[in-house]
mmCIF file with all atom_site columns, C-alpha atoms in Angstrom:
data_model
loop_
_atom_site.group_PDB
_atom_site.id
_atom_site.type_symbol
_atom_site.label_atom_id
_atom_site.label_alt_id
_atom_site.label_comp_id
_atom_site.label_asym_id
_atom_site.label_entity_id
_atom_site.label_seq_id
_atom_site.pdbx_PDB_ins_code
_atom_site.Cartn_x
_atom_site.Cartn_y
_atom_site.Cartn_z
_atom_site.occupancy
_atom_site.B_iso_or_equiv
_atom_site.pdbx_formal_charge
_atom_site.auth_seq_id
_atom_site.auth_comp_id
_atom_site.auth_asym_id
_atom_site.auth_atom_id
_atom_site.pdbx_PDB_model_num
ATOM 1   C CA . UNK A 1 1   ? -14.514 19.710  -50.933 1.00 60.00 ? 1332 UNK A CA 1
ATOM 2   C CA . UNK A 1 2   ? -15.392 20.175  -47.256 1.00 69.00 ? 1333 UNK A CA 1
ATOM 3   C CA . UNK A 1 3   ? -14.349 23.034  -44.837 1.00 73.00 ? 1334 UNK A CA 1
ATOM 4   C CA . UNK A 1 4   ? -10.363 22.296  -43.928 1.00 72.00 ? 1335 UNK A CA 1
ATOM 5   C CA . UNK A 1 5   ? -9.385  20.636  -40.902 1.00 70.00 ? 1336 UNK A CA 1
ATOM 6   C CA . UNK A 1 6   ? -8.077  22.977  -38.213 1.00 70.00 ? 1337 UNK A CA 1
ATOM 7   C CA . UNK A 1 7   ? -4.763  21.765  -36.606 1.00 67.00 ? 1338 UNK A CA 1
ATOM 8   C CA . UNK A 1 8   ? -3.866  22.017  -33.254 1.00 73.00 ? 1339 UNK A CA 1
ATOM 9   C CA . UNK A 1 9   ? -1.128  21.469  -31.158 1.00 76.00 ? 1340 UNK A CA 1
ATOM 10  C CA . UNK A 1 10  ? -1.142  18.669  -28.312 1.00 74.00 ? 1341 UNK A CA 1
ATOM 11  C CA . UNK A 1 11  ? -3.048  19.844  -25.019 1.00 74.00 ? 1342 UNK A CA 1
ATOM 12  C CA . UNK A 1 12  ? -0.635  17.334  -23.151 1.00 75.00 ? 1343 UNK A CA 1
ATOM 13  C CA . UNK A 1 13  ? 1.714   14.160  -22.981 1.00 79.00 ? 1344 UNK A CA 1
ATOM 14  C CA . UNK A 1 14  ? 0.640   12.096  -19.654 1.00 80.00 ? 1345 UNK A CA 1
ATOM 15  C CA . UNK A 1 15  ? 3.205   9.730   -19.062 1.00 81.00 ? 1346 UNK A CA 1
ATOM 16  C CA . UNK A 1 16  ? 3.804   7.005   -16.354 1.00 86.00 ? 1347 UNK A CA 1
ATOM 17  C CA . UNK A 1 17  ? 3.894   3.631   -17.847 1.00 89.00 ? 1348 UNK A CA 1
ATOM 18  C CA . UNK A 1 18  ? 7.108   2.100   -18.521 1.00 90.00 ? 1349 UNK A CA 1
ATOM 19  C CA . UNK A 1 19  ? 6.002   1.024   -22.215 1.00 93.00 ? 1350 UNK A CA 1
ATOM 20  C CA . UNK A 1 20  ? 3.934   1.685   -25.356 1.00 94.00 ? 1351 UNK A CA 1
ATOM 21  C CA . UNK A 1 21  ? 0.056   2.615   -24.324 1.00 94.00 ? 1352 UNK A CA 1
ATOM 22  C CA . UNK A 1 22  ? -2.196  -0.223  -25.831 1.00 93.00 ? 1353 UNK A CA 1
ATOM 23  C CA . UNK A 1 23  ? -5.400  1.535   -24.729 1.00 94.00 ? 1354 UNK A CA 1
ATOM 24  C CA . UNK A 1 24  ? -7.291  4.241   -23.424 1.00 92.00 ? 1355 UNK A CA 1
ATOM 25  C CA . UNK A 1 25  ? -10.624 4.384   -21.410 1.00 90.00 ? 1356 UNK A CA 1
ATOM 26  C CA . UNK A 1 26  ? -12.669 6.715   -19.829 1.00 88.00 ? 1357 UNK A CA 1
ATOM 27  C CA . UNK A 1 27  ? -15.022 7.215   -16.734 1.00 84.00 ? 1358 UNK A CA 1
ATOM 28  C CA . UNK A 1 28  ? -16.375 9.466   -13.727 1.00 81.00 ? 1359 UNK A CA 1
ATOM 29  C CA . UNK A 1 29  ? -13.720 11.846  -14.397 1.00 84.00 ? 1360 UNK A CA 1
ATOM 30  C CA . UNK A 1 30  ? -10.802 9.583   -15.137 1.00 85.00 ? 1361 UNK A CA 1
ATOM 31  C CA . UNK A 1 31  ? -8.758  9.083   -18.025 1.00 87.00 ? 1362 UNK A CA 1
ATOM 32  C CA . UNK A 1 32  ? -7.404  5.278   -17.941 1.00 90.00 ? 1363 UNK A CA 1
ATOM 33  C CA . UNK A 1 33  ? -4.550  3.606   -20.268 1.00 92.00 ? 1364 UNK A CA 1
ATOM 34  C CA . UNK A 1 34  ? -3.269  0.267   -20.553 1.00 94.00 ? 1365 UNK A CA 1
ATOM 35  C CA . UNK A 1 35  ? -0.073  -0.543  -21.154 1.00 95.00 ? 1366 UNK A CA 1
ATOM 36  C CA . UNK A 1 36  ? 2.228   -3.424  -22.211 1.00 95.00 ? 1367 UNK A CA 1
ATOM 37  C CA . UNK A 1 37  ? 4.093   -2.793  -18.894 1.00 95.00 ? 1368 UNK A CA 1
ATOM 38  C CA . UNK A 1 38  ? 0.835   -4.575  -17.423 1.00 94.00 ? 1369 UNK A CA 1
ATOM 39  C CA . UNK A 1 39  ? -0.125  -1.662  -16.181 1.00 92.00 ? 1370 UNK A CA 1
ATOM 40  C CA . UNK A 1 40  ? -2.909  0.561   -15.750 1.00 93.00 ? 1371 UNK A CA 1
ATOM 41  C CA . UNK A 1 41  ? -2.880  4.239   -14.981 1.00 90.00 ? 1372 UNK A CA 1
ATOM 42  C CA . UNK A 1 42  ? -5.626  7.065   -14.263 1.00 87.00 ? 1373 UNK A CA 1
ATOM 43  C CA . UNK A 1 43  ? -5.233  10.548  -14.747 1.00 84.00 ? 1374 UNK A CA 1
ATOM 44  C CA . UNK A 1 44  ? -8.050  13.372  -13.982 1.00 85.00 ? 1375 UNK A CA 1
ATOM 45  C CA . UNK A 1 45  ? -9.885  15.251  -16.855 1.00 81.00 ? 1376 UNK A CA 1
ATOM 46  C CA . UNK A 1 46  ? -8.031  18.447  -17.121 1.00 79.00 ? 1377 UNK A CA 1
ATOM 47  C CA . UNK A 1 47  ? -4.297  16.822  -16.284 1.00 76.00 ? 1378 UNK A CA 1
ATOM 48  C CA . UNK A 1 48  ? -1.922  18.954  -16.979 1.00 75.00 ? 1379 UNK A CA 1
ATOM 49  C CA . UNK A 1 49  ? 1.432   18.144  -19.123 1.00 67.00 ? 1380 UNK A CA 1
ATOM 50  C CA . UNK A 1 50  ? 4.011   15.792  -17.910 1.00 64.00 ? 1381 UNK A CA 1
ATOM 51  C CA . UNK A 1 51  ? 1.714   15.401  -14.861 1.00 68.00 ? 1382 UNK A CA 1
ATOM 52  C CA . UNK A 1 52  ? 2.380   11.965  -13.689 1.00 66.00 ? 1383 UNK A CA 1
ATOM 53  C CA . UNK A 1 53  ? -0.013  9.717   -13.074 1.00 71.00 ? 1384 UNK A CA 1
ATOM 54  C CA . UNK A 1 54  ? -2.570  10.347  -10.048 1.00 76.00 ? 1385 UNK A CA 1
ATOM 55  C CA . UNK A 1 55  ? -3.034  6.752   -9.409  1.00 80.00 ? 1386 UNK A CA 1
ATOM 56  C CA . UNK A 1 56  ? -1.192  3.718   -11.170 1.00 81.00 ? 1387 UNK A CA 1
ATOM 57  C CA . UNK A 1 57  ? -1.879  -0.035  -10.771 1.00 82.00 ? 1388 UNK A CA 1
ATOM 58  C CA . UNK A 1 58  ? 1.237   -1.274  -11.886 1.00 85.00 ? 1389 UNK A CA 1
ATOM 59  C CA . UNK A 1 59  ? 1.007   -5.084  -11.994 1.00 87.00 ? 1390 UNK A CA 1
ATOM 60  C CA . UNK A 1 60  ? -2.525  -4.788  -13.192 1.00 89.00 ? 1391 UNK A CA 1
ATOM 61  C CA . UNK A 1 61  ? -2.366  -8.475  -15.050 1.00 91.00 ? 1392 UNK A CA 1
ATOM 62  C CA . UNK A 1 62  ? 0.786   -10.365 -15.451 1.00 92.00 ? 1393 UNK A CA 1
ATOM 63  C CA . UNK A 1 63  ? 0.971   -9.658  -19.287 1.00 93.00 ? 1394 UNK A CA 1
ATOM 64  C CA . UNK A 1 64  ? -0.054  -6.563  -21.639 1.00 94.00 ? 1395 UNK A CA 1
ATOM 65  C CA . UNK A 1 65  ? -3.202  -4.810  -20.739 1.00 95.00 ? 1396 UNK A CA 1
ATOM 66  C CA . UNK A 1 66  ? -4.860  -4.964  -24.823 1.00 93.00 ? 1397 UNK A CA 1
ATOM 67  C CA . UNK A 1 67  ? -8.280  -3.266  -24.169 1.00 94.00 ? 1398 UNK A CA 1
ATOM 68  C CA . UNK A 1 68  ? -10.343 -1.508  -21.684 1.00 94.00 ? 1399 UNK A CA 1
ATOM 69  C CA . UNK A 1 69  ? -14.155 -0.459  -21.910 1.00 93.00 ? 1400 UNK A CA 1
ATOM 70  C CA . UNK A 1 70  ? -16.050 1.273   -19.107 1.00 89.00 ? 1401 UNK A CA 1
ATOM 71  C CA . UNK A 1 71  ? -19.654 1.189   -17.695 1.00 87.00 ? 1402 UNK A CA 1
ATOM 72  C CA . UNK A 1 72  ? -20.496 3.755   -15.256 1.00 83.00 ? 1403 UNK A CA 1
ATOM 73  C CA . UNK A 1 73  ? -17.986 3.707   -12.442 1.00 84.00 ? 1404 UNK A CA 1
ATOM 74  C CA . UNK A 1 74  ? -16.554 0.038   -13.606 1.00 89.00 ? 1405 UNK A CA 1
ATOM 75  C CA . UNK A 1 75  ? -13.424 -0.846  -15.723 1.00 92.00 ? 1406 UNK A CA 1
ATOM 76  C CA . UNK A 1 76  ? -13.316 -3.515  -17.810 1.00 94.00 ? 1407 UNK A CA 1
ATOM 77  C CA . UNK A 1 77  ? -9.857  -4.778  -19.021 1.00 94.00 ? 1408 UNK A CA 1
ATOM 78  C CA . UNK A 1 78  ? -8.335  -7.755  -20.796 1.00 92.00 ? 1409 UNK A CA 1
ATOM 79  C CA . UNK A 1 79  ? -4.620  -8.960  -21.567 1.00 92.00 ? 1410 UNK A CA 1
ATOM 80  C CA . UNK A 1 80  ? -2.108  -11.314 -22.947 1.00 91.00 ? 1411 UNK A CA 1
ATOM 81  C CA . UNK A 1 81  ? -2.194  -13.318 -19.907 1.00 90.00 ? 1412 UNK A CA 1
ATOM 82  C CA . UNK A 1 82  ? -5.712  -14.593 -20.744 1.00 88.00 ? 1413 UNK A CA 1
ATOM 83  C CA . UNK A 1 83  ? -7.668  -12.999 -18.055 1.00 90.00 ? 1414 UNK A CA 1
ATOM 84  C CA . UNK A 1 84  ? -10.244 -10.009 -17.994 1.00 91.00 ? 1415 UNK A CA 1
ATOM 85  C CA . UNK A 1 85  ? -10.089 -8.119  -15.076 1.00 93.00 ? 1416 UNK A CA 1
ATOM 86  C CA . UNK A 1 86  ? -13.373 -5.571  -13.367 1.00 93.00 ? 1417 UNK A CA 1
ATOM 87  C CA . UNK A 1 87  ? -12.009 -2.276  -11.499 1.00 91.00 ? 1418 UNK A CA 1
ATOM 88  C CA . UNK A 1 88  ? -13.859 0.117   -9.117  1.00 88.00 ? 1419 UNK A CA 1
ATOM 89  C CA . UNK A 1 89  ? -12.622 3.208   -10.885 1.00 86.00 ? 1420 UNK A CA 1
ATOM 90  C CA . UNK A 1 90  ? -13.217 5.286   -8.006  1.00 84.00 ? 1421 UNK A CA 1
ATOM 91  C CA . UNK A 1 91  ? -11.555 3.409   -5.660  1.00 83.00 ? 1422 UNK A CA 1
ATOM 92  C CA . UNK A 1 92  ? -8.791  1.573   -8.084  1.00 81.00 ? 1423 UNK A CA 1
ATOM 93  C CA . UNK A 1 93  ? -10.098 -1.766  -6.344  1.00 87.00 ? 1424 UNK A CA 1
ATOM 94  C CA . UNK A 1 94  ? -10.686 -5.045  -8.099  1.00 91.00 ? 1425 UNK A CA 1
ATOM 95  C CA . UNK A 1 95  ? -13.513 -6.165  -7.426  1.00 93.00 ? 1426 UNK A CA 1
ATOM 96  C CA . UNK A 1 96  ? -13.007 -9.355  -9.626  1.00 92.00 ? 1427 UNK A CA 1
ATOM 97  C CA . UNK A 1 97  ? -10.530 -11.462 -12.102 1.00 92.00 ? 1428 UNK A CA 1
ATOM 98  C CA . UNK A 1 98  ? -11.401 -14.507 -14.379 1.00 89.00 ? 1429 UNK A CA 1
ATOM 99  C CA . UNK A 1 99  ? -10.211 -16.470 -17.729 1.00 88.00 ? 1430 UNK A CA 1
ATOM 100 C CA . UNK A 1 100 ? -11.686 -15.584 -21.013 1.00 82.00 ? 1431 UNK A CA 1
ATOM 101 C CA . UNK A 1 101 ? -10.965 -19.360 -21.722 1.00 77.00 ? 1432 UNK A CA 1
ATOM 102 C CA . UNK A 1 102 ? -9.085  -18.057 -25.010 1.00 76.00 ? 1433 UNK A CA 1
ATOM 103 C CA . UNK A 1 103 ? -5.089  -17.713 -25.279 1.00 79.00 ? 1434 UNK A CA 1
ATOM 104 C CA . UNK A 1 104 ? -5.609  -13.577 -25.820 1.00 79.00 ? 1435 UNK A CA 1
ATOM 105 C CA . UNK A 1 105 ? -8.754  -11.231 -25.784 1.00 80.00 ? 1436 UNK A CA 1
ATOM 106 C CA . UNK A 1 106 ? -7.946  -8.550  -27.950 1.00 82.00 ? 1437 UNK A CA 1
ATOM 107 C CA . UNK A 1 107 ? -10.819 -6.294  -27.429 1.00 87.00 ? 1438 UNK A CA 1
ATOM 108 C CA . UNK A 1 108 ? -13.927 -5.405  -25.411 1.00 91.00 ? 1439 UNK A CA 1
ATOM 109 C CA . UNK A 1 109 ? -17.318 -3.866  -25.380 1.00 89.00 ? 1440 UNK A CA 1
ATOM 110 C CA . UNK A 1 110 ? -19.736 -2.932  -22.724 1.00 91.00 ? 1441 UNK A CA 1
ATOM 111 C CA . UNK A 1 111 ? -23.469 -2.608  -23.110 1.00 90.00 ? 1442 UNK A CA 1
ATOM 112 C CA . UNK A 1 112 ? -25.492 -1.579  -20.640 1.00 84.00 ? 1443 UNK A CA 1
ATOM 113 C CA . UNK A 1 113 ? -28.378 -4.141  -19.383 1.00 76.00 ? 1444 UNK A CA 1
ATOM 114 C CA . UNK A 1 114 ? -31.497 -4.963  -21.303 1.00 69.00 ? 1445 UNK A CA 1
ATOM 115 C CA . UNK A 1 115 ? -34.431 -3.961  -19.532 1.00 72.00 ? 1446 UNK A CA 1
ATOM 116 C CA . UNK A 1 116 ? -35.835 -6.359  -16.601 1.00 68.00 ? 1447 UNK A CA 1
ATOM 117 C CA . UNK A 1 117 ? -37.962 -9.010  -18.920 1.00 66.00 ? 1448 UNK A CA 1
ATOM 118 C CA . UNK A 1 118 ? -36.252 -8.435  -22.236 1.00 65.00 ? 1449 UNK A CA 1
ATOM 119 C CA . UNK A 1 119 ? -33.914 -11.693 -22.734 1.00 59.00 ? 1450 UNK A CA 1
ATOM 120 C CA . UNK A 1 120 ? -36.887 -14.035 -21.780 1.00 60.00 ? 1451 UNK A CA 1
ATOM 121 C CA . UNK A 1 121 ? -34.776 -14.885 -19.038 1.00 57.00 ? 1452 UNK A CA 1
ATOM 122 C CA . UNK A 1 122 ? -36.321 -14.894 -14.739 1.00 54.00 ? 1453 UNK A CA 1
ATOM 123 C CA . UNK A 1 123 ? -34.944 -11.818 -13.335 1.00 54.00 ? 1454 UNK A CA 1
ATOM 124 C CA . UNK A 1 124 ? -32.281 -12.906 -10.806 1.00 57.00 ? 1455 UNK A CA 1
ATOM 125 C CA . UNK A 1 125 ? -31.310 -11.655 -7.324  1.00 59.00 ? 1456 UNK A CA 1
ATOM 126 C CA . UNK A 1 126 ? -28.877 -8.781  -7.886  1.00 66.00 ? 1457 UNK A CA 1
ATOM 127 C CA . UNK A 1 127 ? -28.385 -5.964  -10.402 1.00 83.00 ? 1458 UNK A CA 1
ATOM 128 C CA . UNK A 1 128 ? -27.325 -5.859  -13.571 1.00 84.00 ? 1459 UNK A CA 1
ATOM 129 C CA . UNK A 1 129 ? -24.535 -3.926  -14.755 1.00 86.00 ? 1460 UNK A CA 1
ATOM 130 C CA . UNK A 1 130 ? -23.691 -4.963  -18.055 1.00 90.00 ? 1461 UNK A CA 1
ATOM 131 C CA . UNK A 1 131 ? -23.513 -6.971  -21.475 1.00 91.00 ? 1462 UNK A CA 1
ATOM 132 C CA . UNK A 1 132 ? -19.338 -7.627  -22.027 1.00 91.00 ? 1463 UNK A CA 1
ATOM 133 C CA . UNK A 1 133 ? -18.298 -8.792  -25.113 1.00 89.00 ? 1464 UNK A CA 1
ATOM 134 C CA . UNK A 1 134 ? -14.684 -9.724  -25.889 1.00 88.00 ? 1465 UNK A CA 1
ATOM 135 C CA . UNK A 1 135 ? -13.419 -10.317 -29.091 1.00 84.00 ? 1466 UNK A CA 1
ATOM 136 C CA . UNK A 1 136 ? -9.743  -13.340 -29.076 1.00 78.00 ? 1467 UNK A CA 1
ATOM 137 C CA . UNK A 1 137 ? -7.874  -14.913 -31.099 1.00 75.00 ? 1468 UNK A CA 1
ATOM 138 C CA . UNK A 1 138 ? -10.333 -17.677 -31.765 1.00 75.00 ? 1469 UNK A CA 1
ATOM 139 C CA . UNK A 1 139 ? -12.191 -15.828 -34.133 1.00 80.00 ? 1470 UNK A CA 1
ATOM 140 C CA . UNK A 1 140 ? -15.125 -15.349 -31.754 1.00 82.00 ? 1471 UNK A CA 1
ATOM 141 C CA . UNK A 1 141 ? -17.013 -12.573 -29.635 1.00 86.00 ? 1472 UNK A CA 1
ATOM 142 C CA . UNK A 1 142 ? -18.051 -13.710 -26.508 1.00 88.00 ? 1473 UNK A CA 1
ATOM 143 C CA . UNK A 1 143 ? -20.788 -12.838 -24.435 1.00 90.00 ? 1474 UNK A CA 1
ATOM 144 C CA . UNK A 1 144 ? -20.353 -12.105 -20.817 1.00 89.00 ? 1475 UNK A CA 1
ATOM 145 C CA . UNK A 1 145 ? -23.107 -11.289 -18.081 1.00 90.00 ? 1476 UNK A CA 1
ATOM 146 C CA . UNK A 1 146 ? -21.635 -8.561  -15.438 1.00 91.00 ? 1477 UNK A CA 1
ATOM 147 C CA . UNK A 1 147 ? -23.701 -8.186  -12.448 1.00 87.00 ? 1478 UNK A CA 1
ATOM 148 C CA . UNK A 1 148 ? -23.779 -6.999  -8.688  1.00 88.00 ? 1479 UNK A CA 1
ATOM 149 C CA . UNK A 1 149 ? -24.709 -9.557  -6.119  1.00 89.00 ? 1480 UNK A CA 1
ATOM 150 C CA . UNK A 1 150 ? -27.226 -9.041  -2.925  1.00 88.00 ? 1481 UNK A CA 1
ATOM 151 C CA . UNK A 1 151 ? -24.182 -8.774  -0.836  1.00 88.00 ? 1482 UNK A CA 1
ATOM 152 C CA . UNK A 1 152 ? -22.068 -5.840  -2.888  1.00 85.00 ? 1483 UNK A CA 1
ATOM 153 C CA . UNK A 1 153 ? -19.810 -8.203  -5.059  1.00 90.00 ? 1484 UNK A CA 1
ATOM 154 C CA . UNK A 1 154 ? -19.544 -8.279  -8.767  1.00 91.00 ? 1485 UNK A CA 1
ATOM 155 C CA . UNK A 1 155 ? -19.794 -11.526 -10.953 1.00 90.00 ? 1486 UNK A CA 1
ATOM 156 C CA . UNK A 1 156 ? -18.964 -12.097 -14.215 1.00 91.00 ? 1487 UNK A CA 1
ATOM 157 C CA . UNK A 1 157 ? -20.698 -15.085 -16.404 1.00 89.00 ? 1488 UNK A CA 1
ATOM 158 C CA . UNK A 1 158 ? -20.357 -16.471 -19.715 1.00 87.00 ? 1489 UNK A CA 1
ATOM 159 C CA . UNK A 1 159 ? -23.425 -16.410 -21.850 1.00 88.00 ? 1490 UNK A CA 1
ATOM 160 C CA . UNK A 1 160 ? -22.610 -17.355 -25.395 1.00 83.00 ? 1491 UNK A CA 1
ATOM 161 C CA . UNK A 1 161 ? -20.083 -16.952 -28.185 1.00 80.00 ? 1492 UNK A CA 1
ATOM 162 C CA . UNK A 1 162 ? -20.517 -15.751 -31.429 1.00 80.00 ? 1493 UNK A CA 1
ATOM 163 C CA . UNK A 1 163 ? -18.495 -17.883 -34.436 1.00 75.00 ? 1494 UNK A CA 1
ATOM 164 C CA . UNK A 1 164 ? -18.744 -14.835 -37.106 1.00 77.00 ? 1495 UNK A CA 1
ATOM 165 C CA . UNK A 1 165 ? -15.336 -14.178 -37.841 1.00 73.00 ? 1496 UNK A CA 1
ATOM 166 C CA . UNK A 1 166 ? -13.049 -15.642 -39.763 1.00 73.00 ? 1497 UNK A CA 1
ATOM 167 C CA . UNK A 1 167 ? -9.973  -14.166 -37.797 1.00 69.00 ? 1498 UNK A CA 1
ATOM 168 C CA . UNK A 1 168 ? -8.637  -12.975 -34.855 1.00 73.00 ? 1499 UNK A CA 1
ATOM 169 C CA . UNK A 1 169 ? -11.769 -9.818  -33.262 1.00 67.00 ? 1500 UNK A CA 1
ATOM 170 C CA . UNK A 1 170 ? -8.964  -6.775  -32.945 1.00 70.00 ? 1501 UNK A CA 1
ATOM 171 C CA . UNK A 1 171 ? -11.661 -4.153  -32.628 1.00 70.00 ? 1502 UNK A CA 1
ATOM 172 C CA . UNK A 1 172 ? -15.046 -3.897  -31.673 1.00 70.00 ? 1503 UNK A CA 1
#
């Protein structure tokens, strides 16, 4: 039998979303949550109990924020209403919005790039921030290319799905 588990009490209870959390992030600093009040809200490490939120998006989609991944100072999230969604976390700014051409996205990854050279592919203008991969209802992972443009603005691309599940992807 291993060494017992040591139980502690609850540091604190952050609330400011009108509804049950779906999901938590973190980045720079900030603790994020999603909520099926379409909301998102950030908090600072170190938030205190009860403290409300320091910043709250509140009409972050138009249906129930189901997953959020970070990659450096960017927020990835998805929801109900079919989109995926890229935040400035600093800031709270979108920088962008489009369909995961799949009723619901349950869940998301982020990966950081492969090195310049590695997917065989020309190196493009820009800089790449990340592999995304969402996981819907159709059974499949999709691959998304997230990048920063010449001019400042972040894209996101499909690249390819995976058909390996049998079900809906509700984790990854």
């Amino acid at each position: 039998a291993g060494a017992p588990i040591a139980v502690q009490s609850c540091k604190a209870s952050l609330r400011s979303h009108a509804a049950e959390v779906s999901c938590l992030g973190s980045s720079n600093g900030w603790i994020v949550s999603g909520s099926y009040d379409k909301s998102l809200c950030f908090w600072p490490w170190g938030a205190q109990d009860a403290q409300p939120a320091s910043r709250a998006h509140k009409n972050a989609h138009e249906g129930a924020v189901l997953a959020l991944c970070c990659v450096g100072c960017v927020l990835v999230s998805c929801a109900v209403d079919s989109t995926m969604a890229v935040w400035d976390v600093e800031t709270e700014t979108l920088l962008c919005s489009f369909s995961t051409h799949a009723p619901i996205a349950y869940s998301l990854l982020a990966a950081p790039p492969p090195p310049p050279g590695a997917s065989g592919e020309p190196p493009s203008a820009g800089c790449e921030l990340a592999t995304l991969y969402s996981g819907d209802v159709n059974d499949l992972v999709k691959v998304w290319r997230m990048w920063r443009t010449p001019e400042g603005r972040v894209r996101v691309e499909p690249r390819s799905c995976l058909p390996c599940h049998s079900d809906v992807v509700f984790s990854m």
